[in-house]
mmCIF file of C-alpha atoms in Angstrom:
data_model
loop_
_atom_site.group_PDB
_atom_site.id
_atom_site.type_symbol
_atom_site.label_atom_id
_atom_site.label_comp_id
_atom_site.label_asym_id
_atom_site.label_seq_id
_atom_site.Cartn_x
_atom_site.Cartn_y
_atom_site.Cartn_z
ATOM 1 C CA UNK A 103 0.074 -0.166 -0.524
ATOM 2 C CA UNK A 104 1.466 3.516 -0.676
ATOM 3 C CA UNK A 105 2.323 5.135 2.531
ATOM 4 C CA UNK A 106 0.864 7.887 3.909
ATOM 5 C CA UNK A 107 0.228 9.702 7.160
ATOM 6 C CA UNK A 108 -3.635 9.082 7.256
ATOM 7 C CA UNK A 109 -5.682 7.796 10.278
ATOM 8 C CA UNK A 110 -9.725 7.433 9.989
ATOM 9 C CA UNK A 111 -12.311 7.994 13.099
ATOM 10 C CA UNK A 112 -14.865 5.894 12.430
ATOM 11 C CA UNK A 113 -18.112 3.748 13.901
ATOM 12 C CA UNK A 114 -17.630 -0.534 12.890
ATOM 13 C CA UNK A 115 -21.616 -0.466 11.467
ATOM 14 C CA UNK A 116 -21.652 3.326 9.430
ATOM 15 C CA UNK A 117 -21.856 2.794 6.076
ATOM 16 C CA UNK A 118 -20.345 7.125 5.770
ATOM 17 C CA UNK A 119 -17.699 5.577 7.521
ATOM 18 C CA UNK A 120 -17.963 2.049 5.714
ATOM 19 C CA UNK A 121 -17.716 4.027 1.583
ATOM 20 C CA UNK A 122 -13.964 5.988 3.100
ATOM 21 C CA UNK A 123 -12.700 2.649 4.153
ATOM 22 C CA UNK A 124 -13.613 1.364 0.815
ATOM 23 C CA UNK A 125 -11.566 3.566 -1.201
ATOM 24 C CA UNK A 126 -9.109 3.733 0.952
ATOM 25 C CA UNK A 127 -9.020 0.149 -0.150
ATOM 26 C CA UNK A 128 -9.274 0.919 -3.412
ATOM 27 C CA UNK A 129 -6.368 3.608 -3.680
ATOM 28 C CA UNK A 130 -4.833 2.000 -1.799
ATOM 29 C CA UNK A 131 -3.965 3.882 0.968
ATOM 30 C CA UNK A 132 -2.770 2.219 4.582
ATOM 31 C CA UNK A 133 -4.206 4.335 7.546
ATOM 32 C CA UNK A 134 -4.437 4.240 10.794
ATOM 33 C CA UNK A 135 -8.326 3.066 11.586
ATOM 34 C CA UNK A 136 -10.105 4.254 14.958
ATOM 35 C CA UNK A 137 -13.441 3.070 16.326
ATOM 36 C CA UNK A 138 -15.213 5.452 18.188
ATOM 37 C CA UNK A 139 -18.601 4.708 20.705
ATOM 38 C CA UNK A 140 -20.446 7.127 18.983
ATOM 39 C CA UNK A 141 -22.919 7.442 22.135
ATOM 40 C CA UNK A 142 -19.456 8.118 24.154
ATOM 41 C CA UNK A 143 -17.721 10.277 22.351
ATOM 42 C CA UNK A 144 -14.673 10.774 22.862
ATOM 43 C CA UNK A 145 -11.603 13.835 23.260
ATOM 44 C CA UNK A 146 -10.184 12.683 19.804
ATOM 45 C CA UNK A 147 -13.386 12.897 17.850
ATOM 46 C CA UNK A 148 -14.328 16.461 19.685
ATOM 47 C CA UNK A 149 -11.001 17.768 19.301
ATOM 48 C CA UNK A 150 -11.605 16.480 15.160
ATOM 49 C CA UNK A 151 -14.942 17.080 14.921
ATOM 50 C CA UNK A 152 -15.394 19.990 17.308
ATOM 51 C CA UNK A 153 -19.281 21.429 14.778
ATOM 52 C CA UNK A 154 -20.593 17.996 14.250
ATOM 53 C CA UNK A 155 -19.251 15.520 16.591
ATOM 54 C CA UNK A 156 -20.058 12.849 14.421
ATOM 55 C CA UNK A 157 -17.940 10.511 12.402
ATOM 56 C CA UNK A 158 -16.239 10.160 9.327
ATOM 57 C CA UNK A 159 -12.975 12.167 10.481
ATOM 58 C CA UNK A 160 -10.094 11.539 7.730
ATOM 59 C CA UNK A 161 -6.731 13.051 9.219
ATOM 60 C CA UNK A 162 -4.038 14.080 7.146
ATOM 61 C CA UNK A 163 -1.237 15.528 8.833
ATOM 62 C CA UNK A 164 -2.665 18.468 10.534
ATOM 63 C CA UNK A 165 -6.152 18.301 8.645
ATOM 64 C CA UNK A 166 -8.989 17.666 8.926
ATOM 65 C CA UNK A 167 -11.642 16.058 7.011
ATOM 66 C CA UNK A 168 -15.262 15.895 7.873
ATOM 67 C CA UNK A 169 -18.081 14.589 6.409
ATOM 68 C CA UNK A 170 -18.169 11.076 3.836
ATOM 69 C CA UNK A 171 -18.409 12.647 0.527
ATOM 70 C CA UNK A 172 -16.717 15.319 1.101
ATOM 71 C CA UNK A 173 -13.462 12.833 2.228
ATOM 72 C CA UNK A 174 -13.326 11.226 -1.131
ATOM 73 C CA UNK A 175 -13.496 13.756 -3.291
ATOM 74 C CA UNK A 176 -10.720 14.878 -1.006
ATOM 75 C CA UNK A 177 -8.469 11.400 -1.508
ATOM 76 C CA UNK A 178 -9.280 11.455 -5.284
ATOM 77 C CA UNK A 179 -8.025 15.163 -5.588
ATOM 78 C CA UNK A 180 -5.095 14.454 -2.738
ATOM 79 C CA UNK A 181 -4.091 11.766 -4.540
ATOM 80 C CA UNK A 182 -4.815 11.593 -8.179
ATOM 81 C CA UNK A 183 -3.246 9.764 -10.480
ATOM 82 C CA UNK A 184 -2.748 6.770 -7.318
ATOM 83 C CA UNK A 185 -5.341 3.820 -7.715
ATOM 84 C CA UNK A 186 -8.039 3.765 -9.346
ATOM 85 C CA UNK A 187 -9.930 7.791 -9.790
ATOM 86 C CA UNK A 188 -12.624 8.521 -7.485
ATOM 87 C CA UNK A 189 -14.848 10.893 -9.887
ATOM 88 C CA UNK A 190 -15.907 10.986 -13.448
ATOM 89 C CA UNK A 191 -13.380 12.449 -15.465
ATOM 90 C CA UNK A 192 -15.939 15.318 -16.964
ATOM 91 C CA UNK A 193 -17.313 17.385 -15.338
ATOM 92 C CA UNK A 194 -21.130 16.868 -16.387
ATOM 93 C CA UNK A 195 -20.111 12.896 -15.772
ATOM 94 C CA UNK A 196 -19.661 13.777 -11.782
ATOM 95 C CA UNK A 197 -21.802 17.031 -11.582
ATOM 96 C CA UNK A 198 -24.478 13.925 -11.528
ATOM 97 C CA UNK A 199 -21.912 11.652 -9.834
ATOM 98 C CA UNK A 200 -22.289 14.587 -7.260
ATOM 99 C CA UNK A 201 -26.345 14.495 -7.955
ATOM 100 C CA UNK A 202 -27.360 10.401 -7.625
ATOM 101 C CA UNK A 203 -24.962 10.824 -4.412
ATOM 102 C CA UNK A 204 -26.925 13.242 -2.641
ATOM 103 C CA UNK A 205 -30.375 11.504 -4.129
ATOM 104 C CA UNK A 206 -28.637 8.169 -2.609
ATOM 105 C CA UNK A 207 -28.227 10.683 0.552
ATOM 106 C CA UNK A 208 -30.842 12.245 1.251
ATOM 107 C CA UNK A 209 -34.044 9.610 0.131
ATOM 108 C CA UNK A 210 -31.894 5.642 0.705
ATOM 109 C CA UNK A 211 -30.942 5.440 4.690
ATOM 110 C CA UNK A 212 -33.996 7.195 5.894
ATOM 111 C CA UNK A 213 -36.699 5.040 3.799
ATOM 112 C CA UNK A 214 -34.744 1.837 4.440
ATOM 113 C CA UNK A 215 -34.879 3.306 8.841
ATOM 114 C CA UNK A 216 -38.677 4.023 8.016
ATOM 115 C CA UNK A 217 -39.419 0.254 7.792
ATOM 116 C CA UNK A 218 -37.276 -0.717 10.626
ATOM 117 C CA UNK A 219 -38.586 1.649 12.709
ATOM 118 C CA UNK A 220 -43.042 0.605 11.298
ATOM 119 C CA UNK A 221 -45.286 0.630 14.352
ATOM 120 C CA UNK A 222 -47.491 -1.099 11.962
ATOM 121 C CA UNK A 223 -48.231 -3.397 8.932
ATOM 122 C CA UNK A 224 -49.892 -0.098 7.479
ATOM 123 C CA UNK A 225 -46.854 1.975 7.410
ATOM 124 C CA UNK A 226 -43.889 -0.489 6.566
ATOM 125 C CA UNK A 227 -45.544 -1.544 3.714
ATOM 126 C CA UNK A 228 -45.882 2.280 2.515
ATOM 127 C CA UNK A 229 -41.594 2.858 3.737
ATOM 128 C CA UNK A 230 -41.287 -0.684 1.681
ATOM 129 C CA UNK A 231 -43.187 0.491 -1.658
ATOM 130 C CA UNK A 232 -41.101 3.311 -1.272
ATOM 131 C CA UNK A 233 -38.086 2.148 -1.354
ATOM 132 C CA UNK A 234 -38.225 -0.005 -3.992
ATOM 133 C CA UNK A 235 -39.705 4.135 -5.875
ATOM 134 C CA UNK A 236 -36.025 5.060 -4.986
ATOM 135 C CA UNK A 237 -34.033 2.212 -5.388
ATOM 136 C CA UNK A 238 -35.889 1.557 -9.344
ATOM 137 C CA UNK A 239 -34.483 5.245 -9.782
ATOM 138 C CA UNK A 240 -31.013 3.970 -9.367
ATOM 139 C CA UNK A 241 -32.118 1.149 -11.824
ATOM 140 C CA UNK A 242 -31.704 4.196 -14.664
ATOM 141 C CA UNK A 243 -29.057 6.350 -12.687
ATOM 142 C CA UNK A 244 -26.870 2.867 -12.757
ATOM 143 C CA UNK A 245 -28.005 2.315 -16.936
ATOM 144 C CA UNK A 246 -26.201 5.296 -17.229
ATOM 145 C CA UNK A 247 -23.802 6.307 -15.427
ATOM 146 C CA UNK A 248 -22.345 2.490 -16.464
ATOM 147 C CA UNK A 249 -22.417 3.060 -19.775
ATOM 148 C CA UNK A 250 -23.093 -0.621 -20.539
ATOM 149 C CA UNK A 251 -20.047 -1.498 -17.874
ATOM 150 C CA UNK A 252 -20.258 -3.600 -14.770
ATOM 151 C CA UNK A 253 -19.521 -0.266 -12.070
ATOM 152 C CA UNK A 254 -21.253 2.946 -12.163
ATOM 153 C CA UNK A 255 -17.152 3.856 -12.152
ATOM 154 C CA UNK A 256 -17.610 2.144 -16.025
ATOM 155 C CA UNK A 257 -14.352 0.306 -15.615
ATOM 156 C CA UNK A 258 -13.611 0.288 -11.535
ATOM 157 C CA UNK A 259 -14.552 1.313 -8.581
ATOM 158 C CA UNK A 260 -16.288 5.561 -8.337
ATOM 159 C CA UNK A 261 -17.798 7.565 -5.777
ATOM 160 C CA UNK A 262 -21.641 6.321 -6.949
ATOM 161 C CA UNK A 263 -20.027 2.713 -6.183
ATOM 162 C CA UNK A 264 -19.429 3.591 -2.285
ATOM 163 C CA UNK A 265 -22.182 5.447 -2.045
ATOM 164 C CA UNK A 266 -24.666 2.940 -2.755
ATOM 165 C CA UNK A 267 -22.383 0.324 -1.772
ATOM 166 C CA UNK A 268 -21.910 1.140 1.676
ATOM 167 C CA UNK A 269 -25.424 0.631 2.153
ATOM 168 C CA UNK A 270 -25.933 -3.365 0.426
ATOM 169 C CA UNK A 271 -25.177 -5.523 3.588
ATOM 170 C CA UNK A 272 -27.174 -3.070 5.732
ATOM 171 C CA UNK A 273 -30.395 -3.431 3.090
ATOM 172 C CA UNK A 274 -30.418 -7.329 3.557
ATOM 173 C CA UNK A 275 -30.516 -6.696 7.177
ATOM 174 C CA UNK A 276 -33.164 -4.436 6.972
ATOM 175 C CA UNK A 277 -34.718 -7.767 3.999
ATOM 176 C CA UNK A 278 -34.179 -10.215 7.072
ATOM 177 C CA UNK A 279 -35.672 -8.265 9.490
ATOM 178 C CA UNK A 280 -39.095 -7.081 7.448
ATOM 179 C CA UNK A 281 -39.298 -9.980 5.747
ATOM 180 C CA UNK A 282 -39.456 -7.752 3.141
ATOM 181 C CA UNK A 283 -37.573 -7.991 -1.118
ATOM 182 C CA UNK A 284 -35.662 -4.855 -2.241
ATOM 183 C CA UNK A 285 -33.499 -5.864 -4.470
ATOM 184 C CA UNK A 286 -35.559 -7.522 -6.143
ATOM 185 C CA UNK A 287 -33.855 -8.723 -9.987
ATOM 186 C CA UNK A 288 -37.294 -8.384 -11.240
ATOM 187 C CA UNK A 289 -37.010 -4.469 -10.670
ATOM 188 C CA UNK A 290 -33.661 -3.692 -10.584
ATOM 189 C CA UNK A 291 -32.409 -7.257 -12.596
ATOM 190 C CA UNK A 292 -29.932 -4.350 -13.322
ATOM 191 C CA UNK A 293 -28.372 -3.133 -9.678
ATOM 192 C CA UNK A 294 -28.006 -6.751 -8.739
ATOM 193 C CA UNK A 295 -26.323 -7.579 -10.987
ATOM 194 C CA UNK A 296 -24.024 -4.389 -10.344
ATOM 195 C CA UNK A 297 -24.363 -6.466 -6.105
ATOM 196 C CA UNK A 298 -22.740 -9.126 -6.999
ATOM 197 C CA UNK A 299 -19.839 -7.831 -8.997
ATOM 198 C CA UNK A 300 -19.221 -5.228 -6.105
ATOM 199 C CA UNK A 301 -19.567 -7.405 -3.489
ATOM 200 C CA UNK A 302 -16.409 -9.765 -5.461
ATOM 201 C CA UNK A 303 -14.539 -6.249 -4.594
ATOM 202 C CA UNK A 304 -11.659 -6.947 -2.073
ATOM 203 C CA UNK A 305 -12.955 -3.690 -1.488
ATOM 204 C CA UNK A 306 -16.522 -4.811 -0.718
ATOM 205 C CA UNK A 307 -15.456 -7.380 0.804
ATOM 206 C CA UNK A 308 -12.921 -5.654 3.853
ATOM 207 C CA UNK A 309 -14.707 -2.926 5.001
ATOM 208 C CA UNK A 310 -18.327 -4.314 4.577
ATOM 209 C CA UNK A 311 -19.490 -5.727 8.088
ATOM 210 C CA UNK A 312 -21.605 -8.888 8.051
ATOM 211 C CA UNK A 313 -25.693 -9.541 7.057
ATOM 212 C CA UNK A 314 -25.256 -11.550 10.644
ATOM 213 C CA UNK A 315 -23.638 -8.278 12.732
ATOM 214 C CA UNK A 316 -25.910 -5.281 11.060
ATOM 215 C CA UNK A 317 -28.768 -7.267 11.642
ATOM 216 C CA UNK A 318 -28.173 -8.206 15.497
ATOM 217 C CA UNK A 319 -26.851 -4.436 15.620
ATOM 218 C CA UNK A 320 -29.919 -3.379 13.907
ATOM 219 C CA UNK A 321 -32.872 -5.275 16.151
ATOM 220 C CA UNK A 322 -30.521 -4.135 19.395
ATOM 221 C CA UNK A 323 -31.140 -0.803 18.843
ATOM 222 C CA UNK A 324 -34.909 -1.535 18.062
ATOM 223 C CA UNK A 325 -34.713 -2.868 21.755
ATOM 224 C CA UNK A 326 -32.875 0.514 23.130
ATOM 225 C CA UNK A 327 -35.947 3.097 21.314
ATOM 226 C CA UNK A 328 -38.225 0.589 22.742
ATOM 227 C CA UNK A 329 -37.184 1.135 26.248
ATOM 228 C CA UNK A 330 -36.177 4.748 26.272
ATOM 229 C CA UNK A 331 -40.358 5.355 24.575
ATOM 230 C CA UNK A 332 -41.985 3.254 27.060
ATOM 231 C CA UNK A 333 -39.693 4.702 29.746
ATOM 232 C CA UNK A 334 -41.643 8.116 28.568
#
């Protein structure tokens, strides 16, 4: 791996942290990963991200870079020419990639968290339908961005691949808990094929938590929220 003075503050289950780790692996950059307790924030985290006090934080020498998508762009620009590019080559393609990354951040996480938090079957069915609609939109985005190749980034894993790919085992955990199929081959055949290619990549194998781990974590969070709600 290429040598550099990098530290990453993260939390193992966070898709925002996972996508940064994926791209660091793709670039072949060595870094020290420092796990954080997001419920009992360390002095290190408060020092390096006093504004939001959240992970991920990439520490590069005396520089602190926060927010996962900003970190991905920093990695791309600072280590351009090392490993595959993060963002596409042309201004138009980069604008499109940023548009769909913002869509994923705005829509996808809230939709499947809504499935996990649904208090009634009616609400759960509504959130499942909403998630299907979002993934169908991303099916169209993949067709346009990939230009017939294996990844959103074309021949190699890039910005949109890790942005969406960091959610894959979370989606599978949500499928187990809800009993619903979210990534449906009949509705999103291109995304399902992309998923197979992406999960076979080394950066995914090295960084994605298992579905079992995330399912247990999600169920624990559900129990914690129920106890809090019952106490109020």
